[in-house]
Amino acid sequence: MSWLNGVLLLYSILNIVMGFLGYAEKHSIPSVIAGTAAGMIVLGSVAWSKTSPRNARITALLVTFLLMGRFASKTFSENKLYPDGIMFVSSLAVALCLVAGHIIGMRAKKARDSEETKPH
C-alpha cells in the first residue's frame, strides 16, 4: 500500500467516525449519511487506484474540496474547532497530500521516460 493510500484510508475512517459522532451528539441524520458517503467514496477511490490511479485520486481530491467548502464557513466565521475545524484541516491536509503525490508521481514518470530515451 502506498503512503497516499494509507492517508486516504485514515481520512475515509475519519469521515465515517465524524458522521456517526454527529449523529450521536446531535441526532443529525445528514451527518451520518454524508460522513458515511464521503468515507465510502474515498475508500472506493483507494480500491480504484489499483486500476485507474489518476481518476481515483481526482475523485478523492474532489471529495476533499467539497468537504473543505462545507466546513470552511463555520471554521472561520464562528471559530468552531469541533467538528468543523477538524474536518476542514484534515481535508486540507489530505488535499495537500494528493497534490504532493501527484508531483512525486510526475517526477518519477519523467525520470522513467528519460531513462528509456537514453542511448545505451
PDB file of N, CA and C in Angstrom, residues 23-65:
ATOM      1  N   TYR A  23     -24.154  12.187  14.550  1.00  0.00           N
ATOM      2  CA  TYR A  23     -25.445  11.574  14.842  1.00  0.00           C
ATOM      3  C   TYR A  23     -25.601  11.320  16.344  1.00  0.00           C
ATOM      4  N   ALA A  24     -24.537  10.824  16.971  1.00  0.00           N
ATOM      5  CA  ALA A  24     -24.611  10.502  18.395  1.00  0.00           C
ATOM      6  C   ALA A  24     -24.823  11.747  19.251  1.00  0.00           C
ATOM      7  N   GLU A  25     -24.186  12.851  18.879  1.00  0.00           N
ATOM      8  CA  GLU A  25     -24.270  14.067  19.690  1.00  0.00           C
ATOM      9  C   GLU A  25     -25.505  14.904  19.399  1.00  0.00           C
ATOM     10  N   LYS A  26     -25.879  15.007  18.137  1.00  0.00           N
ATOM     11  CA  LYS A  26     -26.971  15.913  17.767  1.00  0.00           C
ATOM     12  C   LYS A  26     -28.111  15.212  17.054  1.00  0.00           C
ATOM     13  N   HIS A  27     -28.057  13.898  16.988  1.00  0.00           N
ATOM     14  CA  HIS A  27     -29.061  13.111  16.265  1.00  0.00           C
ATOM     15  C   HIS A  27     -29.228  13.621  14.834  1.00  0.00           C
ATOM     16  N   SER A  28     -28.085  13.968  14.227  1.00  0.00           N
ATOM     17  CA  SER A  28     -28.066  14.519  12.879  1.00  0.00           C
ATOM     18  C   SER A  28     -27.954  13.393  11.859  1.00  0.00           C
ATOM     19  N   ILE A  29     -29.073  13.082  11.252  1.00  0.00           N
ATOM     20  CA  ILE A  29     -29.079  12.057  10.213  1.00  0.00           C
ATOM     21  C   ILE A  29     -28.262  12.505   8.990  1.00  0.00           C
ATOM     22  N   PRO A  30     -28.335  13.793   8.581  1.00  0.00           N
ATOM     23  CA  PRO A  30     -27.488  14.206   7.464  1.00  0.00           C
ATOM     24  C   PRO A  30     -25.991  14.006   7.735  1.00  0.00           C
ATOM     25  N   SER A  31     -25.563  14.169   8.986  1.00  0.00           N
ATOM     26  CA  SER A  31     -24.144  13.966   9.316  1.00  0.00           C
ATOM     27  C   SER A  31     -23.723  12.530   9.085  1.00  0.00           C
ATOM     28  N   VAL A  32     -24.527  11.595   9.544  1.00  0.00           N
ATOM     29  CA  VAL A  32     -24.142  10.195   9.392  1.00  0.00           C
ATOM     30  C   VAL A  32     -24.202   9.773   7.920  1.00  0.00           C
ATOM     31  N   ILE A  33     -25.174  10.269   7.197  1.00  0.00           N
ATOM     32  CA  ILE A  33     -25.283   9.928   5.777  1.00  0.00           C
ATOM     33  C   ILE A  33     -24.120  10.531   4.989  1.00  0.00           C
ATOM     34  N   ALA A  34     -23.864  11.832   5.186  1.00  0.00           N
ATOM     35  CA  ALA A  34     -22.794  12.499   4.441  1.00  0.00           C
ATOM     36  C   ALA A  34     -21.420  11.971   4.834  1.00  0.00           C
ATOM     37  N   GLY A  35     -21.194  11.752   6.126  1.00  0.00           N
ATOM     38  CA  GLY A  35     -19.903  11.235   6.578  1.00  0.00           C
ATOM     39  C   GLY A  35     -19.636   9.843   6.045  1.00  0.00           C
ATOM     40  N   THR A  36     -20.657   8.999   6.093  1.00  0.00           N
ATOM     41  CA  THR A  36     -20.503   7.644   5.577  1.00  0.00           C
ATOM     42  C   THR A  36     -20.314   7.657   4.063  1.00  0.00           C
ATOM     43  N   ALA A  37     -21.084   8.475   3.366  1.00  0.00           N
ATOM     44  CA  ALA A  37     -20.963   8.551   1.908  1.00  0.00           C
ATOM     45  C   ALA A  37     -19.579   9.056   1.504  1.00  0.00           C
ATOM     46  N   ALA A  38     -19.122  10.128   2.144  1.00  0.00           N
ATOM     47  CA  ALA A  38     -17.795  10.669   1.815  1.00  0.00           C
ATOM     48  C   ALA A  38     -16.712   9.640   2.126  1.00  0.00           C
ATOM     49  N   GLY A  39     -16.822   9.001   3.270  1.00  0.00           N
ATOM     50  CA  GLY A  39     -15.842   7.988   3.644  1.00  0.00           C
ATOM     51  C   GLY A  39     -15.820   6.818   2.676  1.00  0.00           C
ATOM     52  N   MET A  40     -16.980   6.383   2.248  1.00  0.00           N
ATOM     53  CA  MET A  40     -17.049   5.250   1.326  1.00  0.00           C
ATOM     54  C   MET A  40     -16.535   5.625  -0.070  1.00  0.00           C
ATOM     55  N   ILE A  41     -16.793   6.853  -0.496  1.00  0.00           N
ATOM     56  CA  ILE A  41     -16.276   7.290  -1.795  1.00  0.00           C
ATOM     57  C   ILE A  41     -14.747   7.328  -1.766  1.00  0.00           C
ATOM     58  N   VAL A  42     -14.190   7.879  -0.690  1.00  0.00           N
ATOM     59  CA  VAL A  42     -12.726   7.930  -0.575  1.00  0.00           C
ATOM     60  C   VAL A  42     -12.158   6.516  -0.463  1.00  0.00           C
ATOM     61  N   LEU A  43     -12.815   5.669   0.303  1.00  0.00           N
ATOM     62  CA  LEU A  43     -12.374   4.278   0.418  1.00  0.00           C
ATOM     63  C   LEU A  43     -12.444   3.584  -0.944  1.00  0.00           C
ATOM     64  N   GLY A  44     -13.501   3.854  -1.693  1.00  0.00           N
ATOM     65  CA  GLY A  44     -13.616   3.305  -3.042  1.00  0.00           C
ATOM     66  C   GLY A  44     -12.515   3.809  -3.956  1.00  0.00           C
ATOM     67  N   SER A  45     -12.099   5.062  -3.752  1.00  0.00           N
ATOM     68  CA  SER A  45     -11.013   5.596  -4.583  1.00  0.00           C
ATOM     69  C   SER A  45      -9.694   4.890  -4.295  1.00  0.00           C
ATOM     70  N   VAL A  46      -9.520   4.417  -3.060  1.00  0.00           N
ATOM     71  CA  VAL A  46      -8.313   3.647  -2.733  1.00  0.00           C
ATOM     72  C   VAL A  46      -8.316   2.342  -3.521  1.00  0.00           C
ATOM     73  N   ALA A  47      -9.450   1.662  -3.541  1.00  0.00           N
ATOM     74  CA  ALA A  47      -9.547   0.413  -4.306  1.00  0.00           C
ATOM     75  C   ALA A  47      -9.408   0.679  -5.803  1.00  0.00           C
ATOM     76  N   TRP A  48     -10.007   1.751  -6.278  1.00  0.00           N
ATOM     77  CA  TRP A  48      -9.995   2.107  -7.698  1.00  0.00           C
ATOM     78  C   TRP A  48      -8.592   2.503  -8.163  1.00  0.00           C
ATOM     79  N   SER A  49      -7.758   2.966  -7.228  1.00  0.00           N
ATOM     80  CA  SER A  49      -6.424   3.432  -7.598  1.00  0.00           C
ATOM     81  C   SER A  49      -5.553   2.315  -8.169  1.00  0.00           C
ATOM     82  N   LYS A  50      -5.928   1.069  -7.940  1.00  0.00           N
ATOM     83  CA  LYS A  50      -5.159  -0.048  -8.477  1.00  0.00           C
ATOM     84  C   LYS A  50      -5.324  -0.166  -9.995  1.00  0.00           C
ATOM     85  N   THR A  51      -6.492   0.210 -10.509  1.00  0.00           N
ATOM     86  CA  THR A  51      -6.735   0.098 -11.945  1.00  0.00           C
ATOM     87  C   THR A  51      -6.710   1.441 -12.662  1.00  0.00           C
ATOM     88  N   SER A  52      -7.087   2.504 -11.971  1.00  0.00           N
ATOM     89  CA  SER A  52      -7.119   3.830 -12.588  1.00  0.00           C
ATOM     90  C   SER A  52      -6.684   4.883 -11.566  1.00  0.00           C
ATOM     91  N   PRO A  53      -5.384   4.942 -11.279  1.00  0.00           N
ATOM     92  CA  PRO A  53      -4.925   5.810 -10.198  1.00  0.00           C
ATOM     93  C   PRO A  53      -5.256   7.290 -10.395  1.00  0.00           C
ATOM     94  N   ARG A  54      -5.131   7.773 -11.602  1.00  0.00           N
ATOM     95  CA  ARG A  54      -5.391   9.200 -11.830  1.00  0.00           C
ATOM     96  C   ARG A  54      -6.850   9.562 -11.531  1.00  0.00           C
ATOM     97  N   ASN A  55      -7.784   8.782 -12.069  1.00  0.00           N
ATOM     98  CA  ASN A  55      -9.200   9.056 -11.823  1.00  0.00           C
ATOM     99  C   ASN A  55      -9.565   8.883 -10.351  1.00  0.00           C
ATOM    100  N   ALA A  56      -8.951   7.902  -9.713  1.00  0.00           N
ATOM    101  CA  ALA A  56      -9.219   7.670  -8.292  1.00  0.00           C
ATOM    102  C   ALA A  56      -8.752   8.846  -7.451  1.00  0.00           C
ATOM    103  N   ARG A  57      -7.567   9.359  -7.756  1.00  0.00           N
ATOM    104  CA  ARG A  57      -7.028  10.496  -6.992  1.00  0.00           C
ATOM    105  C   ARG A  57      -7.841  11.758  -7.241  1.00  0.00           C
ATOM    106  N   ILE A  58      -8.296  11.955  -8.471  1.00  0.00           N
ATOM    107  CA  ILE A  58      -9.140  13.118  -8.778  1.00  0.00           C
ATOM    108  C   ILE A  58     -10.448  13.030  -7.996  1.00  0.00           C
ATOM    109  N   THR A  59     -11.020  11.844  -7.918  1.00  0.00           N
ATOM    110  CA  THR A  59     -12.260  11.651  -7.153  1.00  0.00           C
ATOM    111  C   THR A  59     -12.036  11.980  -5.676  1.00  0.00           C
ATOM    112  N   ALA A  60     -10.953  11.476  -5.102  1.00  0.00           N
ATOM    113  CA  ALA A  60     -10.646  11.755  -3.696  1.00  0.00           C
ATOM    114  C   ALA A  60     -10.412  13.251  -3.492  1.00  0.00           C
ATOM    115  N   LEU A  61      -9.728  13.894  -4.431  1.00  0.00           N
ATOM    116  CA  LEU A  61      -9.477  15.329  -4.314  1.00  0.00           C
ATOM    117  C   LEU A  61     -10.775  16.122  -4.386  1.00  0.00           C
ATOM    118  N   LEU A  62     -11.681  15.705  -5.238  1.00  0.00           N
ATOM    119  CA  LEU A  62     -12.986  16.361  -5.329  1.00  0.00           C
ATOM    120  C   LEU A  62     -13.732  16.278  -3.997  1.00  0.00           C
ATOM    121  N   VAL A  63     -13.697  15.109  -3.366  1.00  0.00           N
ATOM    122  CA  VAL A  63     -14.351  14.953  -2.057  1.00  0.00           C
ATOM    123  C   VAL A  63     -13.709  15.888  -1.033  1.00  0.00           C
ATOM    124  N   THR A  64     -12.381  15.974  -1.032  1.00  0.00           N
ATOM    125  CA  THR A  64     -11.729  16.863  -0.053  1.00  0.00           C
ATOM    126  C   THR A  64     -12.107  18.321  -0.293  1.00  0.00           C
ATOM    127  N   PHE A  65     -12.172  18.743  -1.566  1.00  0.00           N
ATOM    128  CA  PHE A  65     -12.567  20.118  -1.857  1.00  0.00           C
ATOM    129  C   PHE A  65     -14.006  20.396  -1.427  1.00  0.00           C
TER     130      PHE A  65
END
